C-alpha cells in the first residue's frame, strides 16, 4: 500500500496529512514530510479539517492507520479521545486512564510521539498545576488550538 501526503492550510499554519492507502497515517504541523509523494487528500478528510477549524466538528471520524508506537504509546494516544472538545486533562490523568498511575512523564514522552496530533488531541493535555506543558510543533499552536476549542465550545458554529 503506497503512502502519500498533501498540505492543507489552517488557522495555525500548514498541516500536512499523510495517507497510507485511504487511511490517515500521520499529521504533521508545519513540517513537510520527506520521502513521500504528493497526492490527493480525500474530500471527506479535508472537509473534516475545515469543519474542525470552523468550529463545526468536535470529533474526527476518518479511518486511521495506527501502525506506529509501542503498546503503551498507543494506549496513551487512544486515551486522548476521552478528553472532551474544549476541555483539558493532566498528564497524570492520562497516565491513570492508561492504567499506569505514576507514569506521568512516560505519558508525556508518549504524547510527544503522537503521529496524529489534532485527530488524537494531545494539545488538550496540560500540567497538573494548570501550566500548558509541552507541544512538539509549538507551544503557541497548542494555546491557539485550546483557545479555539474553548471559544467554539461556548459559541458553537452554526451548521
PDB file of C-alpha atoms in Angstrom:
ATOM      1  CA  UNK A   1       0.000   0.000   0.000  1.00  0.00           C
ATOM      2  CA  UNK A   2       1.525   3.320  -1.027  1.00  0.00           C
ATOM      3  CA  UNK A   3       1.779   6.381   1.161  1.00  0.00           C
ATOM      4  CA  UNK A   4       1.413   9.978   0.065  1.00  0.00           C
ATOM      5  CA  UNK A   5       0.764  13.377   1.574  1.00  0.00           C
ATOM      6  CA  UNK A   6      -0.650  16.783   0.873  1.00  0.00           C
ATOM      7  CA  UNK A   7      -0.890  20.123   2.604  1.00  0.00           C
ATOM      8  CA  UNK A   8      -3.935  21.910   3.918  1.00  0.00           C
ATOM      9  CA  UNK A   9      -3.838  25.482   5.120  1.00  0.00           C
ATOM     10  CA  UNK A  10      -5.288  26.084   8.566  1.00  0.00           C
ATOM     11  CA  UNK A  11      -5.506  28.960  11.048  1.00  0.00           C
ATOM     12  CA  UNK A  12      -2.435  27.510  12.829  1.00  0.00           C
ATOM     13  CA  UNK A  13      -0.411  27.271   9.627  1.00  0.00           C
ATOM     14  CA  UNK A  14       0.206  24.475   7.147  1.00  0.00           C
ATOM     15  CA  UNK A  15      -0.831  20.981   8.201  1.00  0.00           C
ATOM     16  CA  UNK A  16       0.412  18.008   6.219  1.00  0.00           C
ATOM     17  CA  UNK A  17      -1.800  14.939   6.090  1.00  0.00           C
ATOM     18  CA  UNK A  18      -0.082  11.618   5.417  1.00  0.00           C
ATOM     19  CA  UNK A  19      -2.183   8.820   3.995  1.00  0.00           C
ATOM     20  CA  UNK A  20      -1.453   5.129   3.670  1.00  0.00           C
ATOM     21  CA  UNK A  21      -3.872   3.996   1.021  1.00  0.00           C
ATOM     22  CA  UNK A  22      -7.189   5.559   2.096  1.00  0.00           C
ATOM     23  CA  UNK A  23      -6.326   5.679   5.820  1.00  0.00           C
ATOM     24  CA  UNK A  24      -4.841   8.651   7.654  1.00  0.00           C
ATOM     25  CA  UNK A  25      -1.415   7.609   8.957  1.00  0.00           C
ATOM     26  CA  UNK A  26       0.014  10.920  10.136  1.00  0.00           C
ATOM     27  CA  UNK A  27      -0.492  14.614  10.732  1.00  0.00           C
ATOM     28  CA  UNK A  28       2.495  16.921  10.597  1.00  0.00           C
ATOM     29  CA  UNK A  29       2.123  20.511  11.699  1.00  0.00           C
ATOM     30  CA  UNK A  30       4.451  22.923   9.872  1.00  0.00           C
ATOM     31  CA  UNK A  31       6.889  20.194   8.730  1.00  0.00           C
ATOM     32  CA  UNK A  32       6.566  18.840   5.221  1.00  0.00           C
ATOM     33  CA  UNK A  33       7.067  15.059   5.170  1.00  0.00           C
ATOM     34  CA  UNK A  34      10.184  13.846   3.393  1.00  0.00           C
ATOM     35  CA  UNK A  35      10.413  10.834   1.108  1.00  0.00           C
ATOM     36  CA  UNK A  36       6.724  10.663   0.227  1.00  0.00           C
ATOM     37  CA  UNK A  37       4.938  11.508  -2.984  1.00  0.00           C
ATOM     38  CA  UNK A  38       2.480  14.347  -3.211  1.00  0.00           C
ATOM     39  CA  UNK A  39      -1.049  13.025  -3.630  1.00  0.00           C
ATOM     40  CA  UNK A  40      -4.690  13.931  -3.195  1.00  0.00           C
ATOM     41  CA  UNK A  41      -6.396  14.306   0.153  1.00  0.00           C
ATOM     42  CA  UNK A  42      -9.848  12.711   0.114  1.00  0.00           C
ATOM     43  CA  UNK A  43     -12.616  15.310   0.157  1.00  0.00           C
ATOM     44  CA  UNK A  44     -14.253  13.964   3.337  1.00  0.00           C
ATOM     45  CA  UNK A  45     -10.972  14.256   5.259  1.00  0.00           C
ATOM     46  CA  UNK A  46     -10.275  17.773   4.013  1.00  0.00           C
ATOM     47  CA  UNK A  47     -13.873  18.652   4.886  1.00  0.00           C
ATOM     48  CA  UNK A  48     -13.467  17.366   8.431  1.00  0.00           C
ATOM     49  CA  UNK A  49     -10.397  19.549   8.969  1.00  0.00           C
ATOM     50  CA  UNK A  50     -12.238  22.537   7.549  1.00  0.00           C
ATOM     51  CA  UNK A  51     -15.196  21.858   9.840  1.00  0.00           C
ATOM     52  CA  UNK A  52     -12.920  21.381  12.868  1.00  0.00           C
ATOM     53  CA  UNK A  53     -11.155  24.700  12.333  1.00  0.00           C
ATOM     54  CA  UNK A  54     -14.510  26.356  11.675  1.00  0.00           C
ATOM     55  CA  UNK A  55     -15.910  25.090  14.974  1.00  0.00           C
ATOM     56  CA  UNK A  56     -18.484  22.735  13.445  1.00  0.00           C
ATOM     57  CA  UNK A  57     -16.684  19.423  14.176  1.00  0.00           C
ATOM     58  CA  UNK A  58     -15.846  18.124  17.643  1.00  0.00           C
ATOM     59  CA  UNK A  59     -14.621  14.602  16.848  1.00  0.00           C
ATOM     60  CA  UNK A  60     -12.948  13.331  13.706  1.00  0.00           C
ATOM     61  CA  UNK A  61     -14.430  10.267  12.068  1.00  0.00           C
ATOM     62  CA  UNK A  62     -11.966   9.071   9.455  1.00  0.00           C
ATOM     63  CA  UNK A  63     -10.199   5.692   9.124  1.00  0.00           C
ATOM     64  CA  UNK A  64      -6.802   5.735  10.832  1.00  0.00           C
ATOM     65  CA  UNK A  65      -3.687   3.654  10.210  1.00  0.00           C
ATOM     66  CA  UNK A  66      -2.232   3.195  13.705  1.00  0.00           C
ATOM     67  CA  UNK A  67       0.880   1.129  12.995  1.00  0.00           C
ATOM     68  CA  UNK A  68       3.384   3.274  14.897  1.00  0.00           C
ATOM     69  CA  UNK A  69       4.218   3.193  18.588  1.00  0.00           C
ATOM     70  CA  UNK A  70       4.579   0.731  21.416  1.00  0.00           C
ATOM     71  CA  UNK A  71       1.553  -0.789  23.130  1.00  0.00           C
ATOM     72  CA  UNK A  72       1.902   1.790  25.937  1.00  0.00           C
ATOM     73  CA  UNK A  73       2.147   4.697  23.481  1.00  0.00           C
ATOM     74  CA  UNK A  74      -0.924   3.559  21.557  1.00  0.00           C
ATOM     75  CA  UNK A  75      -2.847   3.161  24.820  1.00  0.00           C
ATOM     76  CA  UNK A  76      -1.880   6.722  25.826  1.00  0.00           C
ATOM     77  CA  UNK A  77      -2.843   8.085  22.395  1.00  0.00           C
ATOM     78  CA  UNK A  78      -6.243   6.391  22.471  1.00  0.00           C
ATOM     79  CA  UNK A  79      -6.944   7.849  25.943  1.00  0.00           C
ATOM     80  CA  UNK A  80      -6.798  11.265  24.285  1.00  0.00           C
ATOM     81  CA  UNK A  81     -10.132  10.503  22.634  1.00  0.00           C
ATOM     82  CA  UNK A  82     -11.715  10.567  26.111  1.00  0.00           C
ATOM     83  CA  UNK A  83     -10.923  14.264  26.587  1.00  0.00           C
ATOM     84  CA  UNK A  84     -13.965  16.302  25.564  1.00  0.00           C
ATOM     85  CA  UNK A  85     -13.648  19.059  22.998  1.00  0.00           C
ATOM     86  CA  UNK A  86     -12.848  22.393  24.611  1.00  0.00           C
ATOM     87  CA  UNK A  87     -11.581  20.785  27.821  1.00  0.00           C
ATOM     88  CA  UNK A  88      -8.193  19.737  29.182  1.00  0.00           C
ATOM     89  CA  UNK A  89      -6.819  16.945  31.330  1.00  0.00           C
ATOM     90  CA  UNK A  90      -3.466  16.489  33.055  1.00  0.00           C
ATOM     91  CA  UNK A  91      -0.572  14.208  32.166  1.00  0.00           C
ATOM     92  CA  UNK A  92      -1.346  12.429  35.453  1.00  0.00           C
ATOM     93  CA  UNK A  93      -4.958  11.863  34.345  1.00  0.00           C
ATOM     94  CA  UNK A  94      -3.759  10.360  31.054  1.00  0.00           C
ATOM     95  CA  UNK A  95      -1.315   8.038  32.851  1.00  0.00           C
ATOM     96  CA  UNK A  96      -4.016   6.892  35.273  1.00  0.00           C
ATOM     97  CA  UNK A  97      -6.522   6.434  32.444  1.00  0.00           C
ATOM     98  CA  UNK A  98      -3.992   4.210  30.656  1.00  0.00           C
ATOM     99  CA  UNK A  99      -3.624   2.074  33.786  1.00  0.00           C
ATOM    100  CA  UNK A 100      -0.174   3.402  34.708  1.00  0.00           C
ATOM    101  CA  UNK A 101      -0.560   5.721  37.718  1.00  0.00           C
ATOM    102  CA  UNK A 102       2.720   7.442  38.431  1.00  0.00           C
ATOM    103  CA  UNK A 103       3.812   7.312  34.789  1.00  0.00           C
ATOM    104  CA  UNK A 104       3.065  10.967  34.012  1.00  0.00           C
ATOM    105  CA  UNK A 105       6.483  11.580  32.480  1.00  0.00           C
ATOM    106  CA  UNK A 106       6.242   8.446  30.348  1.00  0.00           C
ATOM    107  CA  UNK A 107       2.803   9.612  29.226  1.00  0.00           C
ATOM    108  CA  UNK A 108       4.322  12.965  28.254  1.00  0.00           C
ATOM    109  CA  UNK A 109       7.025  11.225  26.217  1.00  0.00           C
ATOM    110  CA  UNK A 110       4.375   9.112  24.501  1.00  0.00           C
ATOM    111  CA  UNK A 111       2.380  12.244  23.673  1.00  0.00           C
ATOM    112  CA  UNK A 112       5.466  13.815  22.091  1.00  0.00           C
ATOM    113  CA  UNK A 113       5.453  10.909  19.615  1.00  0.00           C
ATOM    114  CA  UNK A 114       1.750  11.179  18.739  1.00  0.00           C
ATOM    115  CA  UNK A 115       1.606  10.592  14.955  1.00  0.00           C
ATOM    116  CA  UNK A 116      -1.878  12.126  14.659  1.00  0.00           C
ATOM    117  CA  UNK A 117      -1.968  15.430  16.540  1.00  0.00           C
ATOM    118  CA  UNK A 118      -5.279  17.269  16.322  1.00  0.00           C
ATOM    119  CA  UNK A 119      -7.036  13.976  15.448  1.00  0.00           C
ATOM    120  CA  UNK A 120      -5.737  12.427  18.693  1.00  0.00           C
ATOM    121  CA  UNK A 121      -5.892  15.702  20.642  1.00  0.00           C
ATOM    122  CA  UNK A 122      -2.673  15.771  22.676  1.00  0.00           C
ATOM    123  CA  UNK A 123      -2.983  19.565  22.773  1.00  0.00           C
ATOM    124  CA  UNK A 124      -5.712  19.030  25.393  1.00  0.00           C
ATOM    125  CA  UNK A 125      -3.186  17.668  27.916  1.00  0.00           C
ATOM    126  CA  UNK A 126      -1.723  20.167  30.375  1.00  0.00           C
ATOM    127  CA  UNK A 127       0.342  20.087  33.551  1.00  0.00           C
ATOM    128  CA  UNK A 128      -1.396  19.289  36.848  1.00  0.00           C
ATOM    129  CA  UNK A 129      -0.740  22.833  38.072  1.00  0.00           C
ATOM    130  CA  UNK A 130      -2.503  24.293  35.039  1.00  0.00           C
ATOM    131  CA  UNK A 131       0.600  25.140  33.003  1.00  0.00           C
ATOM    132  CA  UNK A 132       0.453  24.378  29.301  1.00  0.00           C
ATOM    133  CA  UNK A 133       3.131  21.683  29.244  1.00  0.00           C
ATOM    134  CA  UNK A 134       4.914  20.840  26.020  1.00  0.00           C
ATOM    135  CA  UNK A 135       3.711  20.509  22.479  1.00  0.00           C
ATOM    136  CA  UNK A 136       6.061  19.272  19.779  1.00  0.00           C
ATOM    137  CA  UNK A 137       5.081  21.617  16.948  1.00  0.00           C
ATOM    138  CA  UNK A 138       4.968  24.740  19.125  1.00  0.00           C
ATOM    139  CA  UNK A 139       3.508  25.816  22.480  1.00  0.00           C
ATOM    140  CA  UNK A 140       1.880  28.720  20.602  1.00  0.00           C
ATOM    141  CA  UNK A 141      -0.035  26.280  18.381  1.00  0.00           C
ATOM    142  CA  UNK A 142      -1.177  24.375  21.469  1.00  0.00           C
ATOM    143  CA  UNK A 143      -2.509  27.597  23.005  1.00  0.00           C
ATOM    144  CA  UNK A 144      -4.244  28.587  19.759  1.00  0.00           C
ATOM    145  CA  UNK A 145      -5.940  25.179  19.429  1.00  0.00           C
ATOM    146  CA  UNK A 146      -7.091  25.276  23.058  1.00  0.00           C
ATOM    147  CA  UNK A 147      -8.367  28.847  22.711  1.00  0.00           C
ATOM    148  CA  UNK A 148     -10.217  27.965  19.502  1.00  0.00           C
ATOM    149  CA  UNK A 149     -11.872  24.896  21.045  1.00  0.00           C
ATOM    150  CA  UNK A 150     -12.795  26.757  24.207  1.00  0.00           C
ATOM    151  CA  UNK A 151     -14.344  29.585  22.185  1.00  0.00           C
ATOM    152  CA  UNK A 152     -16.352  27.229  19.961  1.00  0.00           C
ATOM    153  CA  UNK A 153     -17.461  25.160  22.960  1.00  0.00           C
ATOM    154  CA  UNK A 154     -19.074  28.346  24.319  1.00  0.00           C
ATOM    155  CA  UNK A 155     -20.173  29.722  20.932  1.00  0.00           C
ATOM    156  CA  UNK A 156     -20.989  26.751  18.681  1.00  0.00           C
ATOM    157  CA  UNK A 157     -20.617  27.330  14.969  1.00  0.00           C
ATOM    158  CA  UNK A 158     -23.845  27.403  13.020  1.00  0.00           C
ATOM    159  CA  UNK A 159     -24.063  24.304  10.868  1.00  0.00           C
TER     160      UNK A 159
END
